[in-house]
Structure formats: C-alpha cells, structure tokens
mmCIF file of C-alpha atoms and ligand atoms in Angstrom:
data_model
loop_
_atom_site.group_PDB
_atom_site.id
_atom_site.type_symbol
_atom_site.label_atom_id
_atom_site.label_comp_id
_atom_site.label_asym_id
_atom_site.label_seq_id
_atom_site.Cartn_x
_atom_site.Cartn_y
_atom_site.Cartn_z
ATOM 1 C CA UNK A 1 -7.774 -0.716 23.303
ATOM 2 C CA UNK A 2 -9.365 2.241 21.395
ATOM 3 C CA UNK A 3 -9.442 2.439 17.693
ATOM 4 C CA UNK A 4 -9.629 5.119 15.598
ATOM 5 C CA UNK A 5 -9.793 6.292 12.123
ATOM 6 C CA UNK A 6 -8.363 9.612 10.478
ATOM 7 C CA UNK A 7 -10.188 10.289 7.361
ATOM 8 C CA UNK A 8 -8.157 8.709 4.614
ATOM 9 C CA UNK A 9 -9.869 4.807 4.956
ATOM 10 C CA UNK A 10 -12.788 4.639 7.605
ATOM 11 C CA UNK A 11 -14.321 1.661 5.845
ATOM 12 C CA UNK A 12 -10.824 -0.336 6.839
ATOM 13 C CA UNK A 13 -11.095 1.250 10.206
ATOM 14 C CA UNK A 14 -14.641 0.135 10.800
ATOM 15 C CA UNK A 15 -13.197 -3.485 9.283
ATOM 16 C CA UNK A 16 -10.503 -3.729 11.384
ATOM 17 C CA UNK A 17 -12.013 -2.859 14.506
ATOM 18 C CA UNK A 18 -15.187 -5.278 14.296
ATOM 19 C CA UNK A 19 -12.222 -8.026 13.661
ATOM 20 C CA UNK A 20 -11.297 -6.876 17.225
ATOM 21 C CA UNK A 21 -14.881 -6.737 18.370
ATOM 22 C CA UNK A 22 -14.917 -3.120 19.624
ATOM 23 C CA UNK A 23 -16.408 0.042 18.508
ATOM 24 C CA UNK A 24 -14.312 2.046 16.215
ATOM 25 C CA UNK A 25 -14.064 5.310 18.719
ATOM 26 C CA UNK A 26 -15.709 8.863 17.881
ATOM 27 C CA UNK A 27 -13.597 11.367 16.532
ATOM 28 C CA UNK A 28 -14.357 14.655 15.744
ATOM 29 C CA UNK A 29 -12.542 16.163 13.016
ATOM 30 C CA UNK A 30 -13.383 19.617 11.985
ATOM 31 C CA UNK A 31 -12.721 21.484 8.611
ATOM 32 C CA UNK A 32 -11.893 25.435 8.898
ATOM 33 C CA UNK A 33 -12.623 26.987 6.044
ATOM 34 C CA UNK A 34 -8.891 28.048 5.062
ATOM 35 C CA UNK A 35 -8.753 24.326 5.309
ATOM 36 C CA UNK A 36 -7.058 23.845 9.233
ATOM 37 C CA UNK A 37 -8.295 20.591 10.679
ATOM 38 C CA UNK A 38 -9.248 20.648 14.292
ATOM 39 C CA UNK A 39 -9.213 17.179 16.073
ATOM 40 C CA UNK A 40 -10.663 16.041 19.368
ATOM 41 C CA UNK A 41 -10.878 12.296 20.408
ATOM 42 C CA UNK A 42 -15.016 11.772 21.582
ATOM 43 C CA UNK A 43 -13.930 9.487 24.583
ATOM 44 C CA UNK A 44 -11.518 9.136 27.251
ATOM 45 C CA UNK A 45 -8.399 6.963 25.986
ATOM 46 C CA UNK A 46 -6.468 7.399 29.470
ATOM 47 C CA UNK A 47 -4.495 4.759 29.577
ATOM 48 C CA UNK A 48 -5.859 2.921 27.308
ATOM 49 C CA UNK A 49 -3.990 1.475 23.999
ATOM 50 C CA UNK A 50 -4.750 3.083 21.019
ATOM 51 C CA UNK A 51 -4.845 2.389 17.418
ATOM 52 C CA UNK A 52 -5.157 5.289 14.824
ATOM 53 C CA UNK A 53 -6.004 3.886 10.960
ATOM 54 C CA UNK A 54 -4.724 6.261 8.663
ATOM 55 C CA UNK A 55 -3.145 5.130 5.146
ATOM 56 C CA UNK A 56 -1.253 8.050 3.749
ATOM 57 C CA UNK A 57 -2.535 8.106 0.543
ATOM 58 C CA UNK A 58 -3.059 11.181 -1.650
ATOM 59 C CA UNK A 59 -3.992 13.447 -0.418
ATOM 60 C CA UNK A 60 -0.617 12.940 1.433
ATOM 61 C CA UNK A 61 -0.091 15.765 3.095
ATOM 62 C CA UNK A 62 -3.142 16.229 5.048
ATOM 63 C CA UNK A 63 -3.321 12.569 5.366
ATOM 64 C CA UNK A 64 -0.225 13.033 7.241
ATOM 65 C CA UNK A 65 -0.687 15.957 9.172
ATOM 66 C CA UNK A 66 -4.291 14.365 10.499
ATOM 67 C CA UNK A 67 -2.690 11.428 11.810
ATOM 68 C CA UNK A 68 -0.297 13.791 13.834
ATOM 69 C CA UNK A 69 -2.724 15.379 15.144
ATOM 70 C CA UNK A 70 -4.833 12.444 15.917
ATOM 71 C CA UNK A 71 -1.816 10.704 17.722
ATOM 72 C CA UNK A 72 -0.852 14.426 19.633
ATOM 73 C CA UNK A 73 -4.762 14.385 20.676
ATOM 74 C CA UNK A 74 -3.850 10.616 22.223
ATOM 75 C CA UNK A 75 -1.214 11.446 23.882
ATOM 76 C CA UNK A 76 -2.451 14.624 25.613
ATOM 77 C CA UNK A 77 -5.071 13.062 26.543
ATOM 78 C CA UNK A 78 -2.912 10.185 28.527
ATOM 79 C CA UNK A 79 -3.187 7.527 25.980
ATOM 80 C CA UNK A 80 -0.727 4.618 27.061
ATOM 81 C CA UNK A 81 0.397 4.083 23.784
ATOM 82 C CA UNK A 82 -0.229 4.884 19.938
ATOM 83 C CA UNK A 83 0.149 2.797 17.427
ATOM 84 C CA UNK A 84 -0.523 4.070 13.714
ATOM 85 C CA UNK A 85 -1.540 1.807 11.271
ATOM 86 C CA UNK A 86 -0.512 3.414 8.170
ATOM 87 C CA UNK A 87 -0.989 0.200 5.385
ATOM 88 C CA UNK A 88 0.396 2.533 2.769
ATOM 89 C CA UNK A 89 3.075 4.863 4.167
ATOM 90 C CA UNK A 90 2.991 8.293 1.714
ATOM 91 C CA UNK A 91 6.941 9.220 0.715
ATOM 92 C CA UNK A 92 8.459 5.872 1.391
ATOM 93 C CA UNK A 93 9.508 6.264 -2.419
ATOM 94 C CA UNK A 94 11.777 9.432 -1.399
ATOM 95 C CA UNK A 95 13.951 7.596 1.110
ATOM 96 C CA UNK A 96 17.261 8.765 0.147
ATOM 97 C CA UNK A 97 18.637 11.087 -1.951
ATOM 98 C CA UNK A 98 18.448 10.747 -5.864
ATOM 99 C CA UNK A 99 20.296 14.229 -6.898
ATOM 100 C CA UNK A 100 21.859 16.948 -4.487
ATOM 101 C CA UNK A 101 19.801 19.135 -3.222
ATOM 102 C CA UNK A 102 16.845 16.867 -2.618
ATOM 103 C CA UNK A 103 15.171 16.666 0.633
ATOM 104 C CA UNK A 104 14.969 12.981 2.166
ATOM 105 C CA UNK A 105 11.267 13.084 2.850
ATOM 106 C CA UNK A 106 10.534 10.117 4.430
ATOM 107 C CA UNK A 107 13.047 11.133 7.285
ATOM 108 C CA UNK A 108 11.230 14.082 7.910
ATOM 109 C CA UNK A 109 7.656 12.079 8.069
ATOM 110 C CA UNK A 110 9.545 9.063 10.742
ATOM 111 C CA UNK A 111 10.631 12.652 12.841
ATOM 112 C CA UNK A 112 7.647 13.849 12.736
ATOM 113 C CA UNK A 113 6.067 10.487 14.194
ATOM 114 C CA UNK A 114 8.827 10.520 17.013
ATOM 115 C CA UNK A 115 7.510 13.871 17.817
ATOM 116 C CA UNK A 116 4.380 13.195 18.355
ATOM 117 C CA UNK A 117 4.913 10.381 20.259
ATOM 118 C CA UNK A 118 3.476 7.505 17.922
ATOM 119 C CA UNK A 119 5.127 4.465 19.649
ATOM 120 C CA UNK A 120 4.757 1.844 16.935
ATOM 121 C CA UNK A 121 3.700 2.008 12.967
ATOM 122 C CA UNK A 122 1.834 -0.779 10.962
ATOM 123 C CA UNK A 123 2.575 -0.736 7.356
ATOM 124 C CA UNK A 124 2.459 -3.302 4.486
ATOM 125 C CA UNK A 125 4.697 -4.147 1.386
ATOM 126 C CA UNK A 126 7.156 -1.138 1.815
ATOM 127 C CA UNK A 127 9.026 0.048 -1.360
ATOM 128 C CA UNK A 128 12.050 -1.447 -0.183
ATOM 129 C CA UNK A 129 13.197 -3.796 2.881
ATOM 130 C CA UNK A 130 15.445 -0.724 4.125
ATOM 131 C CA UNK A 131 12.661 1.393 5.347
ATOM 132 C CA UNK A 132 12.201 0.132 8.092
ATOM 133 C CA UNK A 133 15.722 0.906 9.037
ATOM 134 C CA UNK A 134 15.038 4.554 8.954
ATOM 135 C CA UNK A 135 12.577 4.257 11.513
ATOM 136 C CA UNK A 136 13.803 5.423 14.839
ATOM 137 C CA UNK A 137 10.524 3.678 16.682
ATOM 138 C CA UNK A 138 9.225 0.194 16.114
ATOM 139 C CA UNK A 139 7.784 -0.214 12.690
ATOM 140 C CA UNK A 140 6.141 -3.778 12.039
ATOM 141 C CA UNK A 141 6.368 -4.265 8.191
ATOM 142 C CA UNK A 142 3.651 -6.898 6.831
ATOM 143 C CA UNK A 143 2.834 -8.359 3.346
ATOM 144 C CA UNK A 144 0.280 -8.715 1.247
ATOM 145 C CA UNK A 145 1.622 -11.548 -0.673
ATOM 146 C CA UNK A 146 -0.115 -14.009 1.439
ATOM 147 C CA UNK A 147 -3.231 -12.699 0.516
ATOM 148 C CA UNK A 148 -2.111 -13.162 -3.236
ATOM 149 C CA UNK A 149 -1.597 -16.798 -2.958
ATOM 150 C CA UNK A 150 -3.994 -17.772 -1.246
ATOM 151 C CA UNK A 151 -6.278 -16.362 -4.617
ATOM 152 C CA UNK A 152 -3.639 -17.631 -7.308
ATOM 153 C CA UNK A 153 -4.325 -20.937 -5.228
ATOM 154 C CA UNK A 154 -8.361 -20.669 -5.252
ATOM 155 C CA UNK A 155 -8.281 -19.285 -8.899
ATOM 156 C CA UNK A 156 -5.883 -22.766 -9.689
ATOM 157 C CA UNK A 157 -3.277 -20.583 -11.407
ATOM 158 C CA UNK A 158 -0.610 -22.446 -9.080
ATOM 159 C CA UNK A 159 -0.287 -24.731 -11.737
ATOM 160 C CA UNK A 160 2.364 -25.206 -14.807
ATOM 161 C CA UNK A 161 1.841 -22.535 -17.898
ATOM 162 C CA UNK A 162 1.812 -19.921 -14.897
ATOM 163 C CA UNK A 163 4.842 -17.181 -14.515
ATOM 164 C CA UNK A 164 5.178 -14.786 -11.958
ATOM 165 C CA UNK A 165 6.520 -11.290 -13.081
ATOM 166 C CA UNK A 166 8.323 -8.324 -11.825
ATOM 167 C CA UNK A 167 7.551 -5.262 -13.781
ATOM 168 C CA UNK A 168 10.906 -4.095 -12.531
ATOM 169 C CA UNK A 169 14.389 -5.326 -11.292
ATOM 170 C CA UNK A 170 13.312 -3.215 -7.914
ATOM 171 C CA UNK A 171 10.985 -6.143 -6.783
ATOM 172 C CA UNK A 172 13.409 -9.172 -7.361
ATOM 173 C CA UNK A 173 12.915 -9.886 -3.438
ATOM 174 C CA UNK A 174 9.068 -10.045 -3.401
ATOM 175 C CA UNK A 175 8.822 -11.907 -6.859
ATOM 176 C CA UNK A 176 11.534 -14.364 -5.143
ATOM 177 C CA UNK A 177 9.297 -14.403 -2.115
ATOM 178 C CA UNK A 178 6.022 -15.209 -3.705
ATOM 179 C CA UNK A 179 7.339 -17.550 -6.281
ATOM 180 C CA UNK A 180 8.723 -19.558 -3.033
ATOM 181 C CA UNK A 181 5.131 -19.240 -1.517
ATOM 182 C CA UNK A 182 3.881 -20.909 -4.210
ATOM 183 C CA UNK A 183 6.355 -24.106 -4.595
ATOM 184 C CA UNK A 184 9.445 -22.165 -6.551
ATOM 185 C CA UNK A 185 6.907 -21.101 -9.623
ATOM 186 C CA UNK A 186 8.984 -19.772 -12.230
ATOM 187 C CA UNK A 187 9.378 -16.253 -12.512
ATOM 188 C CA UNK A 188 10.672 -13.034 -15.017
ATOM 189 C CA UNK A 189 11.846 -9.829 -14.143
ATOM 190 C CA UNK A 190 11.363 -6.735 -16.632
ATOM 191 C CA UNK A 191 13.757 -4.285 -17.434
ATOM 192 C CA UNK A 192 12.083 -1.079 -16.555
ATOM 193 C CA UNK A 193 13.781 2.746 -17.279
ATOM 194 C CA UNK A 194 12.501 5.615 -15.620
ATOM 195 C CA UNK A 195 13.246 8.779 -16.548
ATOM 196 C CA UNK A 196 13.914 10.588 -13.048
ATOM 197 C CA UNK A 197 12.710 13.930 -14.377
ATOM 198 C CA UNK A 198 10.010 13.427 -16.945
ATOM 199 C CA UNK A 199 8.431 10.324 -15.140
ATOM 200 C CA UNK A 200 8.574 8.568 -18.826
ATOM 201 C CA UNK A 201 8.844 4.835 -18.378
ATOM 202 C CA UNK A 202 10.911 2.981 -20.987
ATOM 203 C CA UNK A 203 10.544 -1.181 -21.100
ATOM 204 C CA UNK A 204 11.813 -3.326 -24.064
ATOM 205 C CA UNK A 205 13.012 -6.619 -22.188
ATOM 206 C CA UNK A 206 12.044 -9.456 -20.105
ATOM 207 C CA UNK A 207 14.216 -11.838 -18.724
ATOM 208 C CA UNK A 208 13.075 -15.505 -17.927
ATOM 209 C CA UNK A 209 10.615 -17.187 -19.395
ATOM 210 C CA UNK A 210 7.508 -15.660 -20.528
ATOM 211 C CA UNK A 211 4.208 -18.880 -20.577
ATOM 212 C CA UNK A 212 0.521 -18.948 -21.077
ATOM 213 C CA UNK A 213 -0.491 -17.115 -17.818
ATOM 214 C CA UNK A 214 1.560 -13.933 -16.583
ATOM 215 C CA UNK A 215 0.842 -12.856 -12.633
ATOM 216 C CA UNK A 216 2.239 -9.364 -12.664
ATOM 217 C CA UNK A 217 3.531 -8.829 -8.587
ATOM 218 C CA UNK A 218 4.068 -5.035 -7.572
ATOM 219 C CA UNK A 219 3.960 -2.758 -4.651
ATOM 220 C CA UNK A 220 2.025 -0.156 -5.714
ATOM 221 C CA UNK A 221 -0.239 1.001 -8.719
ATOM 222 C CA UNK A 222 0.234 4.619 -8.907
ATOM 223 C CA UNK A 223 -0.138 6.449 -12.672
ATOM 224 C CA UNK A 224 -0.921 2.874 -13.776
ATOM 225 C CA UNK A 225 1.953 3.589 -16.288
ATOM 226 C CA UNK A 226 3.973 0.164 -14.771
ATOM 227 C CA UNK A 227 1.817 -1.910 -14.960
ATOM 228 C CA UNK A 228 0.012 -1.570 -18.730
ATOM 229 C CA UNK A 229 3.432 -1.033 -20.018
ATOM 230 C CA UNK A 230 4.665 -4.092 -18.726
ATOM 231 C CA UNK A 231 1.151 -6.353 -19.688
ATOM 232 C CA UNK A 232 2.014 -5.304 -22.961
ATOM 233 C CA UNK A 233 5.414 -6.211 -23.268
ATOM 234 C CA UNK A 234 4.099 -9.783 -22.038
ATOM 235 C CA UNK A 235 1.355 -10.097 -24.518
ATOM 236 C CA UNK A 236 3.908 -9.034 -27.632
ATOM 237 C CA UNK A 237 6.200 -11.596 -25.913
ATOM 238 C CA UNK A 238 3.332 -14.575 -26.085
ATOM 239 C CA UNK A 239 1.566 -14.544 -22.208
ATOM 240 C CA UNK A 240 -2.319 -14.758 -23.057
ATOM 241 C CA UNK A 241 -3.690 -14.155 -19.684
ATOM 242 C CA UNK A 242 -2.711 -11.752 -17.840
ATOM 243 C CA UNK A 243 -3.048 -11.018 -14.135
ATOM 244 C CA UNK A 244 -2.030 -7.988 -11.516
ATOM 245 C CA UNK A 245 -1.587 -8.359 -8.110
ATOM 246 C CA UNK A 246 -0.633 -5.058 -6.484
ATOM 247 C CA UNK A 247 -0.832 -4.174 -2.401
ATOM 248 C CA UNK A 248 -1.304 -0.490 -3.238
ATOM 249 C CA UNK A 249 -4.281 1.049 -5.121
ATOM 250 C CA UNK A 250 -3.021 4.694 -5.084
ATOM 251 C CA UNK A 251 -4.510 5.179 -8.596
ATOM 252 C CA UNK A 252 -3.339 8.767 -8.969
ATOM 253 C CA UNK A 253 -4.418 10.732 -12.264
ATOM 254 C CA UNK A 254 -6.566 8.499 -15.149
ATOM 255 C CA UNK A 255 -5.001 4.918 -13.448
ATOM 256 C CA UNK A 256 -8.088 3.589 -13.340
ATOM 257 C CA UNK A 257 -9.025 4.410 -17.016
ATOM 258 C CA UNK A 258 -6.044 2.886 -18.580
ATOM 259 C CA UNK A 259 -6.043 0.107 -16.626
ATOM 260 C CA UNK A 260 -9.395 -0.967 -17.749
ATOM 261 C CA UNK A 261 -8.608 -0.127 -21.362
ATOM 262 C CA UNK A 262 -5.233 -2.574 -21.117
ATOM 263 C CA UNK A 263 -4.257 -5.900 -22.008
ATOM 264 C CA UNK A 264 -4.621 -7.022 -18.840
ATOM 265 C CA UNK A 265 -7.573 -9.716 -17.430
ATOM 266 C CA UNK A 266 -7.472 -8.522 -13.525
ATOM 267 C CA UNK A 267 -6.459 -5.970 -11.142
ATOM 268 C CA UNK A 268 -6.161 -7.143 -7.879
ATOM 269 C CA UNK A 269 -5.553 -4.557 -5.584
ATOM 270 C CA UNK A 270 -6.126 -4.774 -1.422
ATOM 271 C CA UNK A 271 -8.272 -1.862 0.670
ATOM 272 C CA UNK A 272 -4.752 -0.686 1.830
ATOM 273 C CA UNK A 273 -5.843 2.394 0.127
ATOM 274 C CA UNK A 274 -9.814 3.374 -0.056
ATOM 275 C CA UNK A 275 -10.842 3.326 -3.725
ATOM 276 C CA UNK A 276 -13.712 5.508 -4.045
ATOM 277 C CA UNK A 277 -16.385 4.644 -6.433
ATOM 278 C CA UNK A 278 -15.705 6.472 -9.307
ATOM 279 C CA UNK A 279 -12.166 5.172 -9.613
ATOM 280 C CA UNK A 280 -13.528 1.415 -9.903
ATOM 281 C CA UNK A 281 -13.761 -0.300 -12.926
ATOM 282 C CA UNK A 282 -14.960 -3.641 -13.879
ATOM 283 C CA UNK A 283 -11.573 -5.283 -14.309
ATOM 284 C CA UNK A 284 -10.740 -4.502 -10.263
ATOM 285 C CA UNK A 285 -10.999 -7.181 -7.467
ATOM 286 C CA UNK A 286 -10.260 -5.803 -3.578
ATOM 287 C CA UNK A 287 -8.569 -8.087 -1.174
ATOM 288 C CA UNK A 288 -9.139 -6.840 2.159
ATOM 289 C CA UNK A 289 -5.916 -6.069 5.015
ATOM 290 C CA UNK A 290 -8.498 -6.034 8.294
ATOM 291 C CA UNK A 291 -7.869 -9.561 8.934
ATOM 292 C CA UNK A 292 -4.392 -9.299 8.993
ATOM 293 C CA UNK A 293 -3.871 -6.284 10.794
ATOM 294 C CA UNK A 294 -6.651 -6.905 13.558
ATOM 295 C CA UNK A 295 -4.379 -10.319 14.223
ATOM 296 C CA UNK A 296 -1.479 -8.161 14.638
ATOM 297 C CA UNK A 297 -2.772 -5.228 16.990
ATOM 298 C CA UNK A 298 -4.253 -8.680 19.313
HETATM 299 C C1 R5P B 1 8.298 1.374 -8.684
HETATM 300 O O1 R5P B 1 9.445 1.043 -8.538
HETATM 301 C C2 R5P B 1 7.150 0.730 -7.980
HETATM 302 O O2 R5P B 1 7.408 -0.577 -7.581
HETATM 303 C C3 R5P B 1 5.908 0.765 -8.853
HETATM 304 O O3 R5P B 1 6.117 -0.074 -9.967
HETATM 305 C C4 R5P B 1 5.610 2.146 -9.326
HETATM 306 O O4 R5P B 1 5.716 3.054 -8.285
HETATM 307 C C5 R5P B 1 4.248 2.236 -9.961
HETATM 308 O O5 R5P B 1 4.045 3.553 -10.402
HETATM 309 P P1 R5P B 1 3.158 3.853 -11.682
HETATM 310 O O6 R5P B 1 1.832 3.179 -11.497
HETATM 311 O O7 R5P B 1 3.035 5.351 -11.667
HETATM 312 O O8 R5P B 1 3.899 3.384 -12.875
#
C-alpha cells in the first residue's frame, strides 16, 4: 500500500500513514502560474494499493480537481486500486435539487470519481445518511461520534444535568445515535430556519428539555452562524455550560472569531479538515480521525 496526500491536509496524511507504519509517498505537485496544477506520483505504485488523503475543504474546487488528478496519475501509472479518503466530502450539502434550475453538484463530483477510476471513498459524518446512495462506487461512511464520547466520558459529562442538542431538526439521527452511545442521555432538538437565498438563520425554539450542561452535536461548523445562534438560545433558555462537538472544522469567513466571542465553553472540532494557525482560537480542542481511518484502510 502507498499513501498519499493532495494538498488540502498533509498533517492527517503524515498521521494516518505512520498509524500504518509506512512512508507517506512523494508527490510532486506543481503550481503554473495561471494556477494549472501538474501532478506526478515520485514512486512506482504498480500494482500496488493506494490511498490518496484529500478532504475537500475550501478551497473546494481545486481540492477536488487535485485529487482527480492524483487518482488519474495512480491509475496510469498501474495502481491496483485507489481509494480516496476524503473525511470531509465538499458539495455533499447540494445533493438534490432545492429550486429548478439548480445543478445537483454532488452527482457531478461521484461522476467525476467514476471517471477517474477512484475505486472506493472514505468519508466521515455525511450531511445526510442518503449520500451514500448516490455513490455509484463503494463509499465507506464513518463517524466521528465515537470520538465524542469517548471525551464527554473522560470530561465526566455522561452524567445527569447533561443534554445533548441538535442545533437543527436535520440531525435528529446522529443526536439519537449519540444519546444511545451514551446510555439514552436525554436530548433537544432546535428549530432552525434558513433562509435558502440570503443564508439568514432564524431560531426561536427548543424542544425537550434544556439542563445545566448543553453538548451541542453537528456535522459541520461552516460560517459558525449554527452554532452561536443556537448556544444562545440555550443560555436564554437556562443551560450554563455549554459544549460543541462538531466533525467538520470548515470555518469559512470570521467562524473562528465569533466562535470565540460566543456563549459557548468549547469547540471541539476533529483534523477532518486542517485548521491553519491563524483560524485557532483558545476555545478550540482537535480530536484527531488518523486512528480511525488507518484501522479502516488495514
Ligand atoms: C446544516 O444543516 C448543517 O448541519 C450545519 O448546521 C450547517 O451547515 C453549519 O453551517 P454554519 O456554520 O454556516 O451555520
């Protein structure tokens, strides 16, 4: 097995592969200056199995179009197979269509992976369980949330006072999931409006319970907007600690900023996504994937 890394999270590469004990592999991946990439893999992979570690992350699009080219390099050269590990898939949020016209993205991306001959995809804590139904290859969807409990468990916020939360009626199944994880905790769901063309998020309500300790559960952090809404609600509504636990750190625009500046005690976040230094902040704690995923590429 050969594993490589496109340039979107080499630190998980690196991670993953010394789980496996090997080398991540040489790549060379060259910048034009109109901004064309040019990719060649630095040793033979004939045969071999290989691995490509690329979350697509913004930016998306070149994230994307890097890992095609890094699986097209593969396969030319006579790799056996290709599997992309792609811990946060970029588009999975425009899987159908919302309003006529609209393009469904994410079924160009899984056609663009058949094309170039990716034979499997890794990914973690997809938007919604029917994604991977829109893959025409094998796509091996993992979770997070064992990572989460095993801290709530070390932290000792299994206990009573503690409710889980779902900042939107969208993650009902991985609130259910996690509160079963941890012995049927109780859990709330927020009522959460979007507004499909401004972005504007809207949240007056919560329903179930809301105690002493609030663990926030969610997919992804992307504006940040979710999430400090929805610690807010909770505080006006009596939780006193509050706690995030998020698989995605896509932290697009000031995220980072207003998360920091919220109501809210900790961010936990895992390195599905590479958070560079300048969008850390004192209130963020990384979890990190390589464990997982080196036990699943075994
Ligand atoms: C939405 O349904 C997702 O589960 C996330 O809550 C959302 O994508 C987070 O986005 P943002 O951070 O921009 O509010």
């Amino acid at each position: 097995m050969k594993v490589f890394s496109g340039s979107s999270n080499k630190p998980l590469a690196e991670s993953i592969a010394e789980h496996l004990s090997l080398p991540l592999s040489p790549v060379e991946i060259f910048i034009f200056p109109d901004g064309e990439r040019r990719i060649r893999l630095e040793v033979p992979v004939l045969d071999e199995d290989v691995v490509i570690v690329q979350p697509t992350n913004p930016p998306t699009d070149t994230h994307y179009f890097e890992l095609f080219l890094l699986a097209d390099a593969a396969k030319r050269s006579g790799a056996k197979s290709v599997t992309a590990v792609v811990p946060y898939l970029g588009y999975q949020r425009q899987d159908h269509i919302f309003r006529d016209g609209e393009a469904v993205s994410l079924n160009v991306i899984v056609n663009t992976m058949q094309s170039v001959k990716i034979d499997k995809v890794i990914s973690f804590d997809l938007h919604t369980i029917k994604i991977p139904e829109i893959f025409s290859i094998p796509m091996v969807h993992q979770s997070a949330l064992s990572l989460f409990v095993e801290e709530i468990k070390k932290q000792g916020w299994d206990g009573l006072d503690t409710v889980l939360v779902s900042p939107d009626m969208g993650g009902i199944r991985r609130i259910e999931l996690i509160s079963q994880m941890l012995r049927d905790m109780p859990y709330a769901t927020i009522d959460k409006n979007r507004d499909v063309t401004t972005g504007k998020i809207d949240m007056t309500s919560v329903t179930g319970e809301v105690t002493h300790r609030a663990l926030i559960v969610d997919d992804m952090i992307s504006s940040g907007g979710t999430i400090v809404k929805a610690a807010k609600l909770l505080r006006e509504k009596g939780a006193k600690e509050i706690y995030v636990f998020v698989t995605h750190p896509v932290f697009s625009a000031d995220a980072s900023t207003i998360l920091q500046d919220s109501v809210v005690d900790k961010v936990y976040v895992t390195d599905s996504v590479f958070v560079p230094e300048e969008k850390k902040f004192p209130k963020l704690e990384i979890l990190s994937l390589a464990p997982m995923i080196a036990e699943q590429l075994k």
